[in-house]
Amino acid sequence: MACAKNVMKGGPIDKIMDTNIQKQIEAYELARSKYLKKITKEDLRNSRLLCEPQILRFDKMTSEERDHVITTEVMGWEPHTFEVPAFLSHEHYCRGSFKPSQDMNHALQVFEYTLIADKTRLVPCGSGAGLFWSIYYEDIYIGAGKTPQMAICKYALVINDVLLYKINAA
């Protein structure tokens, strides 16, 4: 497992590419943050229904596959780049060590990145099968899992779907 280091090679082409990539990342993050605040209940209902097949596939994946999906699709760390993603403040980071479907600290980073403030809540629930966790946007059910990490990951898939739709429609 190779670790990424936030360093530039130093040539003029590398500097131009780094500047362009940084501008694209900043533009995406600005749009993502803007549309995150404009998500409606109807947007979430529609995306939750459309994401059901993806969520069912996500449930059948291995932990490593789940972590890869969340890291690349939701958090935006491209599979073949070695740049440190925007959501991490570390100077060094090993790609394989970000495990949001398994590690609560990593899941909370995903939750914070996709959080709709004052409207989203993670709720412990009980049933005959035992304890599980659900995420709600106001009164709308978004996702559930046996662990809070899995509920957060499923929620993130739905939020990401809404955001991609809104950004692409703009």
XYZ file of N, CA and C in Angstrom:
510
model
N 0.854 -1.166 0.000
C 0.000 0.000 0.000
C 0.903 1.234 0.000
N 0.834 2.001 -1.070
C 1.678 3.195 -1.183
C 0.995 4.387 -0.536
N 1.783 5.204 0.116
C 1.248 6.411 0.742
C 1.429 7.591 -0.189
N 0.434 8.456 -0.185
C 0.520 9.675 -0.985
C 1.171 10.759 -0.148
N 1.939 11.565 -0.789
C 2.583 12.679 -0.114
C 2.220 13.929 -0.892
N 1.893 14.966 -0.215
C 1.460 16.192 -0.858
C 2.688 16.980 -1.313
N 3.353 16.514 -2.375
C 4.536 17.187 -2.901
C 4.386 17.374 -4.402
N 5.032 18.389 -4.922
C 5.041 18.626 -6.361
C 6.401 18.210 -6.902
N 6.406 17.780 -8.151
C 7.662 17.384 -8.765
C 8.489 18.601 -9.151
N 7.849 19.753 -9.310
C 8.591 20.986 -9.478
C 8.710 21.527 -10.881
N 8.438 20.763 -11.919
C 8.545 21.264 -13.284
C 7.400 22.198 -13.630
N 7.547 23.005 -14.700
C 6.500 23.961 -15.071
C 5.187 23.284 -15.459
N 5.256 22.140 -16.123
C 4.023 21.429 -16.496
C 3.322 20.915 -15.246
N 4.093 20.394 -14.298
C 3.507 19.922 -13.040
C 2.804 21.054 -12.310
N 3.416 22.243 -12.309
C 2.816 23.392 -11.621
C 1.522 23.821 -12.294
N 1.501 23.830 -13.619
C 0.277 24.188 -14.353
C -0.814 23.163 -14.075
N -0.455 21.876 -14.134
C -1.440 20.822 -13.880
C -1.958 20.906 -12.455
N -1.061 21.111 -11.490
C -1.483 21.218 -10.096
C -2.424 22.396 -9.899
N -2.127 23.529 -10.547
C -2.975 24.712 -10.440
C -4.350 24.448 -11.042
N -4.386 23.822 -12.224
C -5.669 23.519 -12.871
C -6.493 22.532 -12.054
N -5.845 21.513 -11.550
C -6.549 20.525 -10.727
C -7.089 21.190 -9.470
N -6.279 22.024 -8.850
C -6.711 22.713 -7.631
C -7.911 23.610 -7.913
N -7.907 24.301 -9.041
C -9.038 25.165 -9.409
C -10.306 24.341 -9.624
N -10.170 23.186 -10.270
C -11.322 22.310 -10.488
C -11.872 21.800 -9.162
N -10.986 21.412 -8.271
C -11.414 20.924 -6.958
C -12.137 22.027 -6.196
N -11.578 23.228 -6.205
C -12.201 24.352 -5.502
C -13.572 24.684 -6.088
N -13.696 24.660 -7.425
C -14.985 24.942 -8.069
C -16.015 23.874 -7.702
N -15.595 22.606 -7.710
C -16.509 21.531 -7.338
C -16.946 21.670 -5.885
N -16.001 21.922 -4.986
C -16.332 22.044 -3.563
C -17.267 23.220 -3.311
N -17.082 24.311 -4.039
C -17.960 25.468 -3.913
C -19.377 25.120 -4.370
N -19.487 24.461 -5.526
C -20.804 24.052 -6.037
C -21.447 23.029 -5.103
N -20.664 22.068 -4.633
C -21.187 21.032 -3.736
C -21.743 21.660 -2.468
N -21.008 22.585 -1.901
C -21.449 23.236 -0.667
C -22.719 24.068 -0.900
N -22.793 24.734 -2.044
C -23.976 25.534 -2.388
C -25.216 24.643 -2.538
N -25.080 23.550 -3.291
C -26.231 22.679 -3.532
C -26.592 21.841 -2.313
N -25.637 21.563 -1.459
C -25.923 20.820 -0.228
C -26.937 21.579 0.620
N -26.844 22.898 0.604
C -27.772 23.738 1.372
C -29.139 23.854 0.713
N -29.238 23.494 -0.571
C -30.492 23.652 -1.315
C -31.242 22.338 -1.520
N -30.800 21.274 -0.874
C -31.468 19.981 -1.021
C -32.844 20.045 -0.370
N -33.834 19.497 -1.066
C -35.204 19.481 -0.553
C -35.616 18.054 -0.195
N -36.727 17.954 0.503
C -37.269 16.633 0.845
C -37.579 15.840 -0.424
N -38.122 16.516 -1.418
C -38.472 15.844 -2.675
C -37.216 15.312 -3.375
N -36.139 16.094 -3.362
C -34.864 15.632 -3.935
C -34.422 14.337 -3.262
N -34.509 14.314 -1.944
C -34.064 13.137 -1.195
C -34.971 11.937 -1.418
N -36.271 12.164 -1.472
C -37.196 11.050 -1.750
C -36.872 10.413 -3.101
N -36.716 11.253 -4.114
C -36.433 10.745 -5.458
C -35.103 10.002 -5.509
N -34.071 10.592 -4.936
C -32.760 9.944 -4.966
C -32.744 8.660 -4.150
N -33.447 8.647 -3.044
C -33.492 7.426 -2.217
C -34.088 6.271 -3.018
N -35.151 6.554 -3.769
C -35.754 5.512 -4.608
C -34.815 5.088 -5.732
N -34.178 6.062 -6.377
C -33.268 5.753 -7.477
C -32.013 5.023 -7.005
N -31.600 5.257 -5.778
C -30.377 4.642 -5.239
C -30.605 3.251 -4.651
N -31.832 2.817 -4.558
C -32.106 1.515 -3.925
C -31.284 0.376 -4.535
N -31.203 0.244 -5.877
C -30.363 -0.834 -6.426
C -28.887 -0.690 -6.035
N -28.382 0.524 -6.020
C -26.992 0.760 -5.629
C -26.775 0.395 -4.158
N -27.735 0.726 -3.315
C -27.625 0.408 -1.886
C -27.669 -1.104 -1.668
N -28.515 -1.798 -2.415
C -28.563 -3.260 -2.305
C -27.229 -3.879 -2.733
N -26.639 -3.362 -3.815
C -25.311 -3.843 -4.237
C -24.263 -3.513 -3.175
N -24.366 -2.334 -2.592
C -23.428 -1.892 -1.553
C -23.467 -2.850 -0.364
N -24.660 -3.304 0.011
C -24.804 -4.252 1.121
C -24.081 -5.567 0.850
N -24.006 -5.970 -0.414
C -23.400 -7.254 -0.772
C -21.890 -7.171 -0.974
N -21.342 -5.962 -0.969
C -19.903 -5.778 -1.192
C -19.090 -6.168 0.040
N -17.808 -6.415 -0.193
C -16.894 -6.615 0.932
C -16.620 -5.248 1.565
N -16.076 -5.255 2.753
C -15.743 -3.996 3.432
C -14.784 -3.149 2.602
N -13.809 -3.785 1.983
C -12.831 -3.054 1.172
C -13.505 -2.409 -0.035
N -14.428 -3.130 -0.669
C -15.153 -2.566 -1.818
C -16.023 -1.388 -1.382
N -16.672 -1.520 -0.247
C -17.496 -0.419 0.272
C -16.644 0.819 0.532
N -15.515 0.609 1.183
C -14.628 1.730 1.491
C -14.148 2.408 0.210
N -13.844 1.610 -0.799
C -13.398 2.158 -2.084
C -14.507 3.002 -2.727
N -15.738 2.516 -2.705
C -16.865 3.254 -3.288
C -17.046 4.592 -2.581
N -17.067 4.585 -1.275
C -17.271 5.832 -0.527
C -16.102 6.792 -0.752
N -14.888 6.279 -0.703
C -13.708 7.132 -0.870
C -13.666 7.777 -2.249
N -13.966 7.014 -3.291
C -13.853 7.558 -4.647
C -15.114 8.278 -5.103
N -16.285 7.685 -4.891
C -17.511 8.269 -5.431
C -18.064 9.400 -4.577
N -18.032 9.245 -3.272
C -18.616 10.264 -2.394
C -17.585 11.320 -2.016
N -16.421 10.869 -1.573
C -15.422 11.797 -1.058
C -14.548 12.398 -2.160
N -14.593 11.820 -3.352
C -13.918 12.422 -4.494
C -12.434 12.161 -4.631
N -11.932 11.101 -4.013
C -10.528 10.763 -4.201
C -10.438 9.872 -5.424
N -9.915 10.399 -6.507
C -9.842 9.659 -7.759
C -8.979 8.412 -7.594
N -9.388 7.307 -8.216
C -8.705 6.033 -8.006
C -7.225 6.005 -8.397
N -6.820 6.780 -9.389
C -5.437 6.672 -9.860
C -4.607 7.918 -9.576
N -5.048 8.739 -8.647
C -4.254 9.908 -8.279
C -3.636 9.683 -6.911
N -2.585 10.398 -6.668
C -1.915 10.270 -5.383
C -1.994 11.558 -4.582
N -2.784 12.499 -5.059
C -2.972 13.736 -4.314
C -3.785 13.450 -3.061
N -3.479 14.145 -2.005
C -4.240 14.000 -0.770
C -5.598 14.656 -0.989
N -6.707 13.952 -0.710
C -8.030 14.518 -0.960
C -8.329 15.719 -0.065
N -9.243 16.560 -0.543
C -9.566 17.813 0.148
C -10.117 17.595 1.555
N -10.779 16.467 1.796
C -11.414 16.255 3.094
C -10.430 15.848 4.183
N -9.188 15.599 3.816
C -8.188 15.204 4.805
C -7.245 16.356 5.094
N -6.925 16.519 6.345
C -6.001 17.587 6.719
C -4.591 17.049 6.956
N -4.422 15.744 6.828
C -3.109 15.143 7.072
C -2.155 15.457 5.932
N -0.882 15.518 6.252
C 0.121 15.726 5.218
C 0.424 14.406 4.509
N 0.366 13.317 5.229
C 0.609 11.992 4.652
C -0.644 11.155 4.882
N -0.960 10.343 3.903
C -2.156 9.523 4.041
C -2.016 8.272 3.196
N -2.313 7.127 3.758
C -2.286 5.882 3.004
C -3.681 5.586 2.477
N -3.773 5.405 1.174
C -5.062 5.205 0.511
C -5.884 4.095 1.166
N -5.300 2.968 1.443
C -6.046 1.847 1.979
C -6.432 1.967 3.437
N -5.997 3.019 4.101
C -6.301 3.122 5.524
C -7.557 3.944 5.819
N -8.216 4.514 4.795
C -9.475 5.228 5.010
C -10.601 4.209 4.881
N -11.254 3.868 5.996
C -12.237 2.784 6.036
C -13.552 3.262 6.657
N -14.325 4.055 5.923
C -15.551 4.610 6.498
C -16.625 3.578 6.831
N -16.611 2.423 6.179
C -17.629 1.421 6.502
C -17.256 0.607 7.741
N -16.034 0.808 8.250
C -15.569 0.028 9.387
C -15.146 0.878 10.583
N -14.585 2.040 10.325
C -14.016 2.879 11.379
C -14.930 4.075 11.642
N -15.344 4.249 12.887
C -16.296 5.312 13.223
C -15.723 6.704 12.970
N -14.440 6.918 13.254
C -13.845 8.234 12.994
C -13.889 8.575 11.506
N -13.612 7.592 10.659
C -13.662 7.820 9.218
C -15.107 8.024 8.757
N -16.029 7.257 9.317
C -17.448 7.425 8.970
C -17.929 8.822 9.357
N -17.459 9.319 10.489
C -17.852 10.666 10.911
C -17.291 11.736 9.980
N -16.121 11.496 9.382
C -15.601 12.424 8.376
C -16.532 12.450 7.160
N -17.018 11.290 6.756
C -17.966 11.213 5.635
C -19.257 11.927 6.012
N -19.742 11.681 7.227
C -20.986 12.301 7.689
C -20.847 13.823 7.700
N -19.727 14.313 8.217
C -19.496 15.757 8.264
C -19.422 16.350 6.855
N -18.802 15.633 5.927
C -18.643 16.100 4.550
C -19.990 16.186 3.826
N -20.932 15.319 4.195
C -22.236 15.273 3.519
C -23.371 15.799 4.394
N -23.034 16.328 5.547
C -24.045 16.740 6.521
C -24.872 17.932 6.049
N -26.170 17.834 6.239
C -27.074 18.959 6.053
C -27.409 19.414 7.468
N -26.774 20.491 7.882
C -26.837 20.941 9.275
C -28.264 21.193 9.744
N -28.531 20.811 10.982
C -29.807 21.017 11.671
C -30.985 20.272 11.048
N -30.735 19.418 10.065
C -31.834 18.679 9.439
C -31.578 17.180 9.403
N -30.343 16.781 9.636
C -29.963 15.377 9.523
C -29.689 14.812 10.906
N -30.178 13.580 11.137
C -29.912 12.958 12.439
C -29.689 11.457 12.284
N -28.781 10.961 13.087
C -28.461 9.538 13.164
C -29.152 9.004 14.406
N -30.028 8.004 14.227
C -30.888 7.545 15.313
C -30.686 6.050 15.566
N -30.386 5.661 16.819
C -30.364 4.234 17.133
C -31.796 3.715 17.211
N -32.045 2.563 16.625
C -33.392 1.986 16.600
C -33.310 0.526 17.043
N -34.424 0.001 17.454
C -34.469 -1.394 17.859
C -35.597 -2.129 17.172
N -35.390 -3.418 16.973
C -36.430 -4.269 16.402
C -36.232 -5.670 16.956
N -37.053 -6.593 16.521
C -36.911 -7.973 16.959
C -35.561 -8.557 16.574
N -34.966 -8.029 15.511
C -33.662 -8.508 15.047
C -32.510 -7.874 15.811
N -32.808 -6.849 16.610
C -31.760 -6.197 17.393
C -31.593 -4.729 17.040
N -30.495 -4.162 17.507
C -30.200 -2.747 17.310
C -29.767 -2.481 15.873
N -30.243 -1.378 15.303
C -29.754 -0.895 14.019
C -29.786 0.627 14.057
N -29.213 1.255 13.053
C -29.090 2.710 13.011
C -29.764 3.242 11.757
N -30.482 4.348 11.902
C -31.143 4.997 10.766
C -30.703 6.446 10.681
N -30.721 6.967 9.473
C -30.449 8.387 9.262
C -31.681 9.004 8.627
N -32.080 10.130 9.200
C -33.250 10.863 8.718
C -32.853 12.278 8.325
N -33.503 12.773 7.287
C -33.461 14.193 6.936
C -34.832 14.714 7.324
N -34.881 15.516 8.370
C -36.137 15.931 8.988
C -36.952 14.673 9.271
N -38.059 14.443 8.570
C -38.873 13.253 8.839
C -38.741 12.187 7.751
N -37.787 12.345 6.848
C -37.628 11.404 5.731
C -36.500 10.424 6.032
N -36.814 9.146 5.933
C -35.827 8.086 6.119
C -34.876 8.089 4.924
N -33.574 8.073 5.200
C -32.576 8.072 4.128
C -31.835 6.739 4.052
N -31.388 6.209 5.177
C -30.622 4.975 5.149
C -30.561 4.331 6.511
N -30.259 3.028 6.519
C -30.141 2.288 7.774
C -29.031 1.257 7.639
N -28.481 0.876 8.784
C -27.451 -0.145 8.792
C -27.331 -0.770 10.163
N -26.702 -1.935 10.212
C -26.494 -2.606 11.497
C -25.527 -1.822 12.370
N -24.677 -1.030 11.727
C -23.738 -0.178 12.463
C -23.970 1.269 12.036
N -23.582 2.223 12.872
C -23.725 3.623 12.448
C -22.879 3.918 11.205
N -21.747 3.235 11.068
C -20.890 3.442 9.905
C -21.625 3.093 8.610
N -22.328 1.956 8.615
C -23.048 1.538 7.407
C -24.212 2.478 7.108
N -24.902 2.941 8.132
C -25.998 3.897 7.915
C -25.452 5.185 7.303
N -24.315 5.653 7.801
C -23.696 6.871 7.274
C -23.274 6.671 5.820
N -22.695 5.535 5.509
C -22.268 5.270 4.130
C -23.457 5.257 3.173
N -24.551 4.631 3.559
C -25.738 4.591 2.694
C -26.337 5.987 2.529
N -26.361 6.740 3.611
C -26.823 8.124 3.556
C -25.954 8.922 2.583
N -24.638 8.729 2.662
C -23.706 9.463 1.804
C -23.931 9.146 0.331
N -24.266 7.898 0.016
C -24.560 7.535 -1.375
C -25.768 8.307 -1.899
N -26.796 8.433 -1.075
C -28.011 9.152 -1.481
C -27.718 10.641 -1.636
N -27.036 11.231 -0.669
C -26.698 12.657 -0.738
C -25.839 12.925 -1.969
N -24.872 12.061 -2.225
C -24.008 12.229 -3.388
C -24.817 12.188 -4.682
N -25.805 11.309 -4.757
C -26.660 11.227 -5.940
C -27.405 12.542 -6.164
N -27.965 13.108 -5.100
C -28.677 14.390 -5.203
C -27.721 15.478 -5.684
N -26.547 15.542 -5.077
C -25.586 16.586 -5.430
C -25.127 16.475 -6.881
N -24.832 15.262 -7.328
C -24.403 15.084 -8.715
C -25.502 15.488 -9.686
N -26.739 15.138 -9.365
C -27.861 15.530 -10.219
C -27.963 17.051 -10.295
N -27.901 17.716 -9.155
C -28.034 19.182 -9.116
C -26.869 19.877 -9.826
N -25.660 19.398 -9.603
C -24.493 20.016 -10.242
C -24.546 19.815 -11.755
N -24.904 18.615 -12.197
C -24.965 18.341 -13.635
C -26.123 19.052 -14.322
N -27.182 19.337 -13.582
C -28.338 20.029 -14.156
C -28.110 21.538 -14.257
N -27.131 22.037 -13.516
C -26.885 23.498 -13.496
C -26.271 23.988 -14.790
